[in-house]
Coordinates of C-alpha atoms in Angstrom, one line a residue:
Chain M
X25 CA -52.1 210.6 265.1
X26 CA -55.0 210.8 262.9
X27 CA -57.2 207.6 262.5
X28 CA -57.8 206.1 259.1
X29 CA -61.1 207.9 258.8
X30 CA -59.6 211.1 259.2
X31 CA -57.1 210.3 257.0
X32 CA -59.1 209.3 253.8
X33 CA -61.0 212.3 254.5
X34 CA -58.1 214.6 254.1
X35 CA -56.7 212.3 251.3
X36 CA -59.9 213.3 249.4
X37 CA -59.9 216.8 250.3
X38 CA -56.5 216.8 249.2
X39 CA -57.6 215.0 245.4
X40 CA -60.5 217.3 245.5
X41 CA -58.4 220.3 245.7
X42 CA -55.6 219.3 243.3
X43 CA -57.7 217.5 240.7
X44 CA -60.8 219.6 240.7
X45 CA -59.7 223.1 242.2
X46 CA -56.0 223.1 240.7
X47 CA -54.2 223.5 243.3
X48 CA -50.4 222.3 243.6
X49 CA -49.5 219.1 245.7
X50 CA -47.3 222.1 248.1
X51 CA -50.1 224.0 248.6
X52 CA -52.0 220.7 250.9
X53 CA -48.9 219.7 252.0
X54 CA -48.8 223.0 253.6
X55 CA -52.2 222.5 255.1
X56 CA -51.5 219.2 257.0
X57 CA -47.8 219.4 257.6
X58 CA -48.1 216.3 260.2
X59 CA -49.5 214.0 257.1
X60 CA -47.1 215.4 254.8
X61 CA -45.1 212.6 254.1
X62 CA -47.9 209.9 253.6
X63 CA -50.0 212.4 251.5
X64 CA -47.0 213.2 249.7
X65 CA -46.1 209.9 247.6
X66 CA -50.7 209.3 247.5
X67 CA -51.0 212.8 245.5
X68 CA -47.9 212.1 242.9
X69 CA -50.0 209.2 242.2
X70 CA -52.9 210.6 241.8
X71 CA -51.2 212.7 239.3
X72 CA -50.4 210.1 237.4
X73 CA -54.0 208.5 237.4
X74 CA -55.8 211.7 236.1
X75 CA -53.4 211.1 233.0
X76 CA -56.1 208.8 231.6
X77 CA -58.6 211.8 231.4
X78 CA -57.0 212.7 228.2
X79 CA -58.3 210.0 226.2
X80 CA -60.5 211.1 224.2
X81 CA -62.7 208.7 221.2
X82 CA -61.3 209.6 217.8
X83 CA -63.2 212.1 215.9
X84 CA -63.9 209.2 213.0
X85 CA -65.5 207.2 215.7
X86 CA -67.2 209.4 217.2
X87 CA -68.9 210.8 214.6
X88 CA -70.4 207.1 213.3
X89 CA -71.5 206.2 217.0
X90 CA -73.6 210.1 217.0
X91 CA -74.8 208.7 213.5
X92 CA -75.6 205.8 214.7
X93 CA -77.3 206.6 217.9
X94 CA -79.3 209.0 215.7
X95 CA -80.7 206.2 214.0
X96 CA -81.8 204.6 216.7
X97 CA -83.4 207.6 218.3
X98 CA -85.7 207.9 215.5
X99 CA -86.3 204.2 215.2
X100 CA -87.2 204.2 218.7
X101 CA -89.3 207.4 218.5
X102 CA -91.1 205.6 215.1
X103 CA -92.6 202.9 216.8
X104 CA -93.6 204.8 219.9
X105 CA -95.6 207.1 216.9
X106 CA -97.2 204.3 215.5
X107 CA -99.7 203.2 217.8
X108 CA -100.9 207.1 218.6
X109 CA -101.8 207.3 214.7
X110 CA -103.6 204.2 214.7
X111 CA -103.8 201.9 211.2
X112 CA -104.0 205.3 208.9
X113 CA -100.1 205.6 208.4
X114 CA -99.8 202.1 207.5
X115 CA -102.4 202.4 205.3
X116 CA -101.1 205.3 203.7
X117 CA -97.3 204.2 203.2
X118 CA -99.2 200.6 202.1
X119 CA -101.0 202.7 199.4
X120 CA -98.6 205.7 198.4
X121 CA -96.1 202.8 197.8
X122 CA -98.7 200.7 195.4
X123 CA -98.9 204.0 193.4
X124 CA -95.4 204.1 193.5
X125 CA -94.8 200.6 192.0
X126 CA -98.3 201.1 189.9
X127 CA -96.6 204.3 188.2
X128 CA -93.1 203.3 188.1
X129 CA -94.4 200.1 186.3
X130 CA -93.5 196.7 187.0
X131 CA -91.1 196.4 184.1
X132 CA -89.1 199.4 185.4
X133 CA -89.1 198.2 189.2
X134 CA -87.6 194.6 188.0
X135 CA -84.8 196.5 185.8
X136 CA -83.8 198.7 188.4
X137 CA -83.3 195.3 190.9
X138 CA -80.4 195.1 189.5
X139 CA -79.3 198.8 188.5
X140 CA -75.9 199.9 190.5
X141 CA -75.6 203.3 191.9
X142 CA -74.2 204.7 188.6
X143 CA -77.6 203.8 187.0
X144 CA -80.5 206.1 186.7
X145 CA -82.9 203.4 188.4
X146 CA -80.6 203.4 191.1
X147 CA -83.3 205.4 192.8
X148 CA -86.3 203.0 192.2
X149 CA -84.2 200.6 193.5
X150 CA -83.9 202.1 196.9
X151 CA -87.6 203.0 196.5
X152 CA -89.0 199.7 195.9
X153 CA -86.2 198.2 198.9
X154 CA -88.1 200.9 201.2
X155 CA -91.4 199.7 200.0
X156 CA -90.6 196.3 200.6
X157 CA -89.1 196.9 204.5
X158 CA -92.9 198.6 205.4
X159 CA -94.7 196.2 203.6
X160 CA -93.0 193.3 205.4
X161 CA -95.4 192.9 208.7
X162 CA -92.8 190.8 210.5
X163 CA -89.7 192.0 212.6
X164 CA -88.0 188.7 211.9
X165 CA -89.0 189.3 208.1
X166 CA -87.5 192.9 207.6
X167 CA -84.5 191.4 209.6
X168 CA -84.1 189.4 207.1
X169 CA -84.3 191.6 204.8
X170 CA -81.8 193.9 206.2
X171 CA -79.7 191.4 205.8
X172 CA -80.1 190.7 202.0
X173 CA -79.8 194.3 201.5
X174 CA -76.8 194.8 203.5
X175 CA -75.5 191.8 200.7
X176 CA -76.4 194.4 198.1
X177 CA -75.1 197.1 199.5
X178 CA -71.7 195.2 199.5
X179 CA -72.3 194.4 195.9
X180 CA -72.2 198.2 195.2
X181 CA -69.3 198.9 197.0
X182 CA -67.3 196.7 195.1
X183 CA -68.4 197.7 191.6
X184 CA -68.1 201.1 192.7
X185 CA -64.8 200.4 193.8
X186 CA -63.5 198.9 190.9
X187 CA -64.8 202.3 189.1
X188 CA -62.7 204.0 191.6
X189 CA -65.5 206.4 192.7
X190 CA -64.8 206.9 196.6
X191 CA -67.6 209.2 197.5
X192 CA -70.1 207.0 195.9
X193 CA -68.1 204.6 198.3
X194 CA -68.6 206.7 201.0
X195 CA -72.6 207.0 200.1
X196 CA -73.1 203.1 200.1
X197 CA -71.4 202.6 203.5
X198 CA -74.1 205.2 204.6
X199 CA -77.1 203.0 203.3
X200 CA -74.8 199.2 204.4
X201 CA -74.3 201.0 208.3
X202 CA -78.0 201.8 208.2
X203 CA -79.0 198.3 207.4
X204 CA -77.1 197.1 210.1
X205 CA -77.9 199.3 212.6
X206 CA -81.4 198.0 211.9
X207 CA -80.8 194.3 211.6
X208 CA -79.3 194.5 215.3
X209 CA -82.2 197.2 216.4
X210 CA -84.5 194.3 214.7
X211 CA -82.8 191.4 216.6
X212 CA -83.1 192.7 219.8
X213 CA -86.4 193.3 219.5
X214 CA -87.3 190.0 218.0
X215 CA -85.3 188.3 220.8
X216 CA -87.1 190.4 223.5
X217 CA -90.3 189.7 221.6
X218 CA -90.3 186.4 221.5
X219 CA -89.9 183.3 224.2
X220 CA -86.7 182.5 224.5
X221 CA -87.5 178.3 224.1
X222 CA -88.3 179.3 220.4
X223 CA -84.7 179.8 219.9
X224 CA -82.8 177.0 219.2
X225 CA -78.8 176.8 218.6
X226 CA -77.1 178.4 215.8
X227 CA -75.8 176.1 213.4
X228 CA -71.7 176.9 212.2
X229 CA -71.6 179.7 210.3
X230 CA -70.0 178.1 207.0
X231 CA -70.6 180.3 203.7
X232 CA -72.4 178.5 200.9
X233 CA -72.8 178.4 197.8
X234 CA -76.5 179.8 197.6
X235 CA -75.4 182.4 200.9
X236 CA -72.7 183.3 197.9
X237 CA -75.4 183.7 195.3
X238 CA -77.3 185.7 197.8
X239 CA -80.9 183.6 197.3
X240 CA -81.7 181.2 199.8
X241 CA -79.3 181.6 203.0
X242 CA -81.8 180.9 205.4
X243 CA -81.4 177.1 206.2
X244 CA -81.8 175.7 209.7
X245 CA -84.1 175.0 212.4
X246 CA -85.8 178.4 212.7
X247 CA -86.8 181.6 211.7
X248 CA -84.4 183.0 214.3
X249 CA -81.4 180.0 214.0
X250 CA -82.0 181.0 210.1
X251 CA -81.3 184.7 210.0
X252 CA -78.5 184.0 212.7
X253 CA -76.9 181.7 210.3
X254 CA -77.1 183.4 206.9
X255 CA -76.0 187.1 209.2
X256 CA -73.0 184.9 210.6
X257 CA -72.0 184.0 206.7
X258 CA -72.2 187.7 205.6
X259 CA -69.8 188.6 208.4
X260 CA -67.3 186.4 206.9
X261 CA -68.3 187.3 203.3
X262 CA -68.5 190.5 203.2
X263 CA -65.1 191.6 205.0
X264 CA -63.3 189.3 203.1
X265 CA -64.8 190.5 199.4
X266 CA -63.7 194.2 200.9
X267 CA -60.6 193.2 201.9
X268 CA -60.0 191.8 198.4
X269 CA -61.5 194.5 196.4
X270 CA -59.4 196.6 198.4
X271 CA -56.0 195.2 197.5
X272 CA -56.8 195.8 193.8
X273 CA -59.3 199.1 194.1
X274 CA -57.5 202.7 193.0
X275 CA -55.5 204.9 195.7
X276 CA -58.5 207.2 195.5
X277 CA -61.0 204.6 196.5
X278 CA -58.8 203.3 199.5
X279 CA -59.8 205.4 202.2
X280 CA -63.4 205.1 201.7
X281 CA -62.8 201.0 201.1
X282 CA -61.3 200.9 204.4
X283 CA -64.5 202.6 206.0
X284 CA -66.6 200.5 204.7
X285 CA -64.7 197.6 206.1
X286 CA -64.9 199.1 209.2
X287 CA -68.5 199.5 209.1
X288 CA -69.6 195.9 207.9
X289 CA -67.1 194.1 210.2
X290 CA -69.1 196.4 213.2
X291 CA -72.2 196.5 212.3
X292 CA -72.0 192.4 211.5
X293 CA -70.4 192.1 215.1
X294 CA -73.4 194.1 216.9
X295 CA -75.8 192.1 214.7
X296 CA -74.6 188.8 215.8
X297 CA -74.8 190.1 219.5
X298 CA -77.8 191.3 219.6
X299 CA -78.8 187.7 217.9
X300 CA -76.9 185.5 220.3
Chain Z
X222 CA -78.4 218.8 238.7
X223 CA -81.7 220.2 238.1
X224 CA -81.1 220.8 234.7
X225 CA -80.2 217.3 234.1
X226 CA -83.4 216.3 235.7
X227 CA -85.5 218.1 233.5
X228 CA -83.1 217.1 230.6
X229 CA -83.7 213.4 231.7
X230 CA -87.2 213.7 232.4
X231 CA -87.5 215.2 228.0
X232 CA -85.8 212.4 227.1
X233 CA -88.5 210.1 228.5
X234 CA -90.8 211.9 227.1
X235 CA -89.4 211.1 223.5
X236 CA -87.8 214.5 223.5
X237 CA -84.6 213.4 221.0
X238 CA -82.9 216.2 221.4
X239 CA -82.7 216.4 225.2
X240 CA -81.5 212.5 224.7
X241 CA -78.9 213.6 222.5
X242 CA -77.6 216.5 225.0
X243 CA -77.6 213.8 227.6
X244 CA -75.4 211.7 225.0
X245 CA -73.0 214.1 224.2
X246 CA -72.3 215.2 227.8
X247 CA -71.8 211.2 228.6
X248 CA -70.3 210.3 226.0
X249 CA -66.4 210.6 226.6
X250 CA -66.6 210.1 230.1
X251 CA -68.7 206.6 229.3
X252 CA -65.8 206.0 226.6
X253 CA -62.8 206.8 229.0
X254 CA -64.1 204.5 231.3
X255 CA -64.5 201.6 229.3
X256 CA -61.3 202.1 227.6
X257 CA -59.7 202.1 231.1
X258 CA -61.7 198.9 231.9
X259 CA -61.1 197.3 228.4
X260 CA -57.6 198.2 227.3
X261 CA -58.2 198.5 223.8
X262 CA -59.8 201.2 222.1
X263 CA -61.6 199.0 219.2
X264 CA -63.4 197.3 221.6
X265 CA -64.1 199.5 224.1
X266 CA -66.0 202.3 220.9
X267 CA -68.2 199.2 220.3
X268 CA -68.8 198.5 223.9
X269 CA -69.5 202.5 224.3
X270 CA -72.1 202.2 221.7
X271 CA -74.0 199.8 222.9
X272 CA -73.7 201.7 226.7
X273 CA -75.6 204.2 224.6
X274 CA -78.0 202.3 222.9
X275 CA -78.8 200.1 226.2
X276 CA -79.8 203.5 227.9
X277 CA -81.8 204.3 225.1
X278 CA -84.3 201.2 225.6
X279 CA -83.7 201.3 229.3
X280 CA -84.7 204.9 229.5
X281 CA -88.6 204.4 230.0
X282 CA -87.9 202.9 233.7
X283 CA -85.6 205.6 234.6
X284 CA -86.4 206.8 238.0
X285 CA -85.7 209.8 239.7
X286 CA -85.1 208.4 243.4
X287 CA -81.6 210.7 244.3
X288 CA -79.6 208.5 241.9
X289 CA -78.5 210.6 239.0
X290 CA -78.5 209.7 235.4
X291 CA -74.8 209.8 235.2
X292 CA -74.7 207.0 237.9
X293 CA -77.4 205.1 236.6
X294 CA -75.3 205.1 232.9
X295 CA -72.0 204.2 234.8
X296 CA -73.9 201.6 235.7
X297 CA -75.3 200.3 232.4
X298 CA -71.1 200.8 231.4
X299 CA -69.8 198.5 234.2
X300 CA -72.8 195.9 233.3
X301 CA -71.6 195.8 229.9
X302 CA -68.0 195.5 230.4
X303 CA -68.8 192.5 232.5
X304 CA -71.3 191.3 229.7
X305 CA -68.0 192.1 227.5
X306 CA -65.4 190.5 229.2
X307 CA -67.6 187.4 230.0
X308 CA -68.6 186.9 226.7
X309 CA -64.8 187.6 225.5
X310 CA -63.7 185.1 228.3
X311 CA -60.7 187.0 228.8
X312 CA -58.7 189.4 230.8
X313 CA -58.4 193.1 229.1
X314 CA -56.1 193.3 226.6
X315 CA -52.6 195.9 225.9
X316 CA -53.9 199.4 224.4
X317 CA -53.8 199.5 220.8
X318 CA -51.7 201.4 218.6
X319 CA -54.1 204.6 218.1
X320 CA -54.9 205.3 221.6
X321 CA -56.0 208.9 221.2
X322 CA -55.4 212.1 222.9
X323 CA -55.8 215.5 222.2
X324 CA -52.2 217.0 221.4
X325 CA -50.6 216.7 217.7
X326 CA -46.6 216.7 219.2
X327 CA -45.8 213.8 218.4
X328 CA -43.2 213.2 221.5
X329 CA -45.8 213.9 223.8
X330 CA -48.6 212.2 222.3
X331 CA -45.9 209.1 222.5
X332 CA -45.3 210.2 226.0
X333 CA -48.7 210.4 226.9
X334 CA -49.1 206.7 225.2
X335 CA -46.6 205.6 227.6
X336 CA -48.1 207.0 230.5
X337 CA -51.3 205.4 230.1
X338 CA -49.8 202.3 228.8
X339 CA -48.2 201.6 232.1
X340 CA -51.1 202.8 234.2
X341 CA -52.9 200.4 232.3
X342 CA -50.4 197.7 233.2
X343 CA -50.7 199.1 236.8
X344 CA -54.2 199.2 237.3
X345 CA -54.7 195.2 236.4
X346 CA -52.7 194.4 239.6
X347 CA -55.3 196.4 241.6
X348 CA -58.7 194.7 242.7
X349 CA -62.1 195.2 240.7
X350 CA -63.1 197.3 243.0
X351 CA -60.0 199.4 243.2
X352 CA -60.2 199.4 239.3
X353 CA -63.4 200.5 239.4
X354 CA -62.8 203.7 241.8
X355 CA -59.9 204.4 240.2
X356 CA -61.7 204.8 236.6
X357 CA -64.7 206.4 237.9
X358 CA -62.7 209.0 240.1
X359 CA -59.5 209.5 237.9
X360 CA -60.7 208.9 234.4
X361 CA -64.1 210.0 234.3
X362 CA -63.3 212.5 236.5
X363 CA -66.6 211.5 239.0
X364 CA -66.9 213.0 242.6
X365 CA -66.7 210.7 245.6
X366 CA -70.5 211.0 245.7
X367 CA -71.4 209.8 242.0
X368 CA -68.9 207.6 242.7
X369 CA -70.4 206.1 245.9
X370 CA -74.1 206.3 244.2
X371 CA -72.6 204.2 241.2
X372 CA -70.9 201.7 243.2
X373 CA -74.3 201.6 246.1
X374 CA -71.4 202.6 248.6
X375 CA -71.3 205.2 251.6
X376 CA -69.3 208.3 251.0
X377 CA -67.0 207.1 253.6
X378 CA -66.3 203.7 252.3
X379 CA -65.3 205.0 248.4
X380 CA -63.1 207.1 250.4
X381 CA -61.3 204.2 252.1
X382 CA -61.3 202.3 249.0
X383 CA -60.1 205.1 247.2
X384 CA -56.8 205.2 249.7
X385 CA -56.3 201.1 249.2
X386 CA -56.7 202.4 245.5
X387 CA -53.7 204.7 245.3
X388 CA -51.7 203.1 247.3
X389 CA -51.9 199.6 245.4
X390 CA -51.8 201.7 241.9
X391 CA -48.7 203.6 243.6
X392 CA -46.8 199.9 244.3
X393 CA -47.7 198.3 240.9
X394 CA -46.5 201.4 239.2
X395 CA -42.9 201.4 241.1
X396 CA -43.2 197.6 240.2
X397 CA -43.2 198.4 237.0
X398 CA -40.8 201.2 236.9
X399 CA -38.2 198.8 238.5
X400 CA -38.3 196.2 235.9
X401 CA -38.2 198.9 233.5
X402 CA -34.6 200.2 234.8

């Protein structure tokens, strides 16, 4: 009679050789004939556990999460740079985007505020956004301003959508999932930043009429209760105005609608984790 | 296991690329096992994702003391499907309708579906830490040393729990197939 020891040892040899080597359940039955009929039953299990190795992520999935953890790779590998370089890459982006703004003019960078993809100042736009993210010196400011372009981004969608133009769909959900990757990224490390009694609670996340407008969402007790607030609106807002566009939006422009869903009702989620 | 030393040892030196080989070797294992601790797929790609990006802030205190990296990210995964179901304050849920797998038949993929449906069902009858040695050995396909080094166990004692593990998972499977019948 073989102890219990002995036993779970020649249970795992047993696994190892059936799982990992491929041999058949006969084949170790044959090599401890006296266990037989207790191994027996333990390996037809085991069988049946290494079932869930074929589950695999779906490609979809997987392919956003690589994406995403991309992003955060070089975000991660930005700020490390930063410090090595000293103050001369601030001060360069600080002054190669003034020349920006100087030569694009100021009456061109306040038309193409509100230019949609579909515009050709779409592109100053993005610039001037960009601009605006280095020059803010704050990481509860550029969260904050994640958020408000994340509102815009959602904007675009929809007009895009009701134009029926999927891959600029597709394009937009790009630039939305890279806001909120960085509005969590930027959470996190505003929450690890700072002392946790400057936190105070979150107020109830009811969508207002200004969060609507998109102006002045931030009202509470504090910077942090404030972006919490107006990024706990937005992940009500924005699924919802998808959801709706989507019912009305072209065949074409469904699949891509759907993505962006997707994206925003993730990205909002991870946000409001890393916030909480 | 050299290799992923020096792979490791890149990757906290900023090296993205050696981060991202250590990602994509992970990365299904990390997802299997949540999704066997989770039950639903939805859940367990954002949980997976943030197993990822946890390891990615974590990485800088990474050290090389016999435990490998893939123990010390199982170990990141479990923390954060306790964080999960915590937070959730609730038991793991049924498998969602697009559990994948690899095979386009559609009998077998409904087969397979069924299969790890009820060894789903099966394995919440078992304890956490038959759960756990079950996913780690099973699903993500971990030898009994990994295993012990995620779980801080001896060789020997993963082995006895992985016998209490089988046998439980073998009762609340013909459990199951009873009421089925």
């Amino acid at each position: 009679m073989k102890t219990s020891k002995e036993f779970d040892d020649i249970l795992d040899e047993c696994l190892e050789r059936l799982l990992v080597k491929g041999e058949t359940i006969e084949q170790c039955l044959q090599s401890y004939p006296e266990q037989a009929a207790e191994l027996n039953p333990l390996l037809q299990t085991a069988l049946v556990a290494k079932k869930a190795s074929a589950i695999q992520p779906r490609a979809e999935f997987k392919a956003r999460a690589r994406y995403q953890f991309r992003s955060a790779l070089r975000e991660v590998a930005s700020k490390r740079i930063r410090p090595f370089f000293g103050w001369f890459p601030r001060w360069a982006t600080v002054a190669t985007m003034a020349l920006v703004l100087l030569l694009a003019g100021g009456g061109t960078v306040a038309a193409a505020g509100n230019s949609m993809p579909d515009n050709p100042l779409y592109p100053v736009k993005l610039a001037t956004e960009q601009a605006q993210l280095t020059l803010t010196p704050s990481q509860i400011g550029k969260a904050r301003l994640c958020a408000k372009l994340a509102d815009r981004r959602v904007a675009e969608i929809i007009y895009m959508a009701n134009k029926g133009d999927a891959q600029q769909i597709e394009l937009i959900t790009q630039r939305l999932d890279k806001r909120l990757v960085m509005l969590a990224s930027l959470a996190s490390a505003q929450k690890a930043g700072e002392a946790p009694k400057a936190l105070a609670p979150a107020p109830i996340p009811v969508p207002s009429e200004k969060a609507k407008g998109g102006k002045d969402v931030y009202v509470g007790a504090n910077n942090h209760a404030k972006l919490r607030m107006a990024v706990a609106c937005y992940a009500v807002e924005h699924p919802e105005k998808l959801r709706a566009v989507l019912e009305k939006a072209p065949e074409s422009a469904k699949p891509a609608l759907r993505r962006a869903i997707a994206v925003s009702v993730a990205g909002y989620k991870r946000a409001l984790e890393s916030l909480d | 296991m050299q290799n992923e030393e020096s792979l490791v040892r890149r990757a906290q030196q900023h090296d993205h690329e050696a981060f991202a080989q250590l990602y994509e070797e992970h990365f299904d294992k990390i997802y299997r096992y949540v999704t066997l601790k989770i039950g639903n797929e939805t859940e367990a790609e954002d949980v997976t994702q943030q197993v990822f990006l946890n390891a990615l802030q974590s990485i800088p205190s990474f050290k090389w003391k016999g435990i490998p990296f893939s123990a010390w990210l199982f170990r990141i995964a479990h923390n954060q499907v306790v964080d999960y179901l915590r937070k959730k304050k609730r038991i793991a849920v049924p498998l969602d309708e697009s559990l994948a797998s690899n095979d386009n038949n559609p009998q077998s993929v409904a087969e397979h579906k069924l299969d790890i449906e009820q060894l789903l069902l099966a394995t919440r009858q078992l304890t956490e830490a038959q759960r756990e040695v079950i996913s780690l050995r099973f699903t993500s396909e971990l030898s009994i040393a990994q295993v012990a080094k995620v779980m801080s166990k001896s060789q020997g004692a993963v082995k006895a729990l992985q016998h209490s593990a089988i046998v439980a998972l073998r009762k609340a499977l013909s459990v199951a197939e009873n009421e089925n019948k």
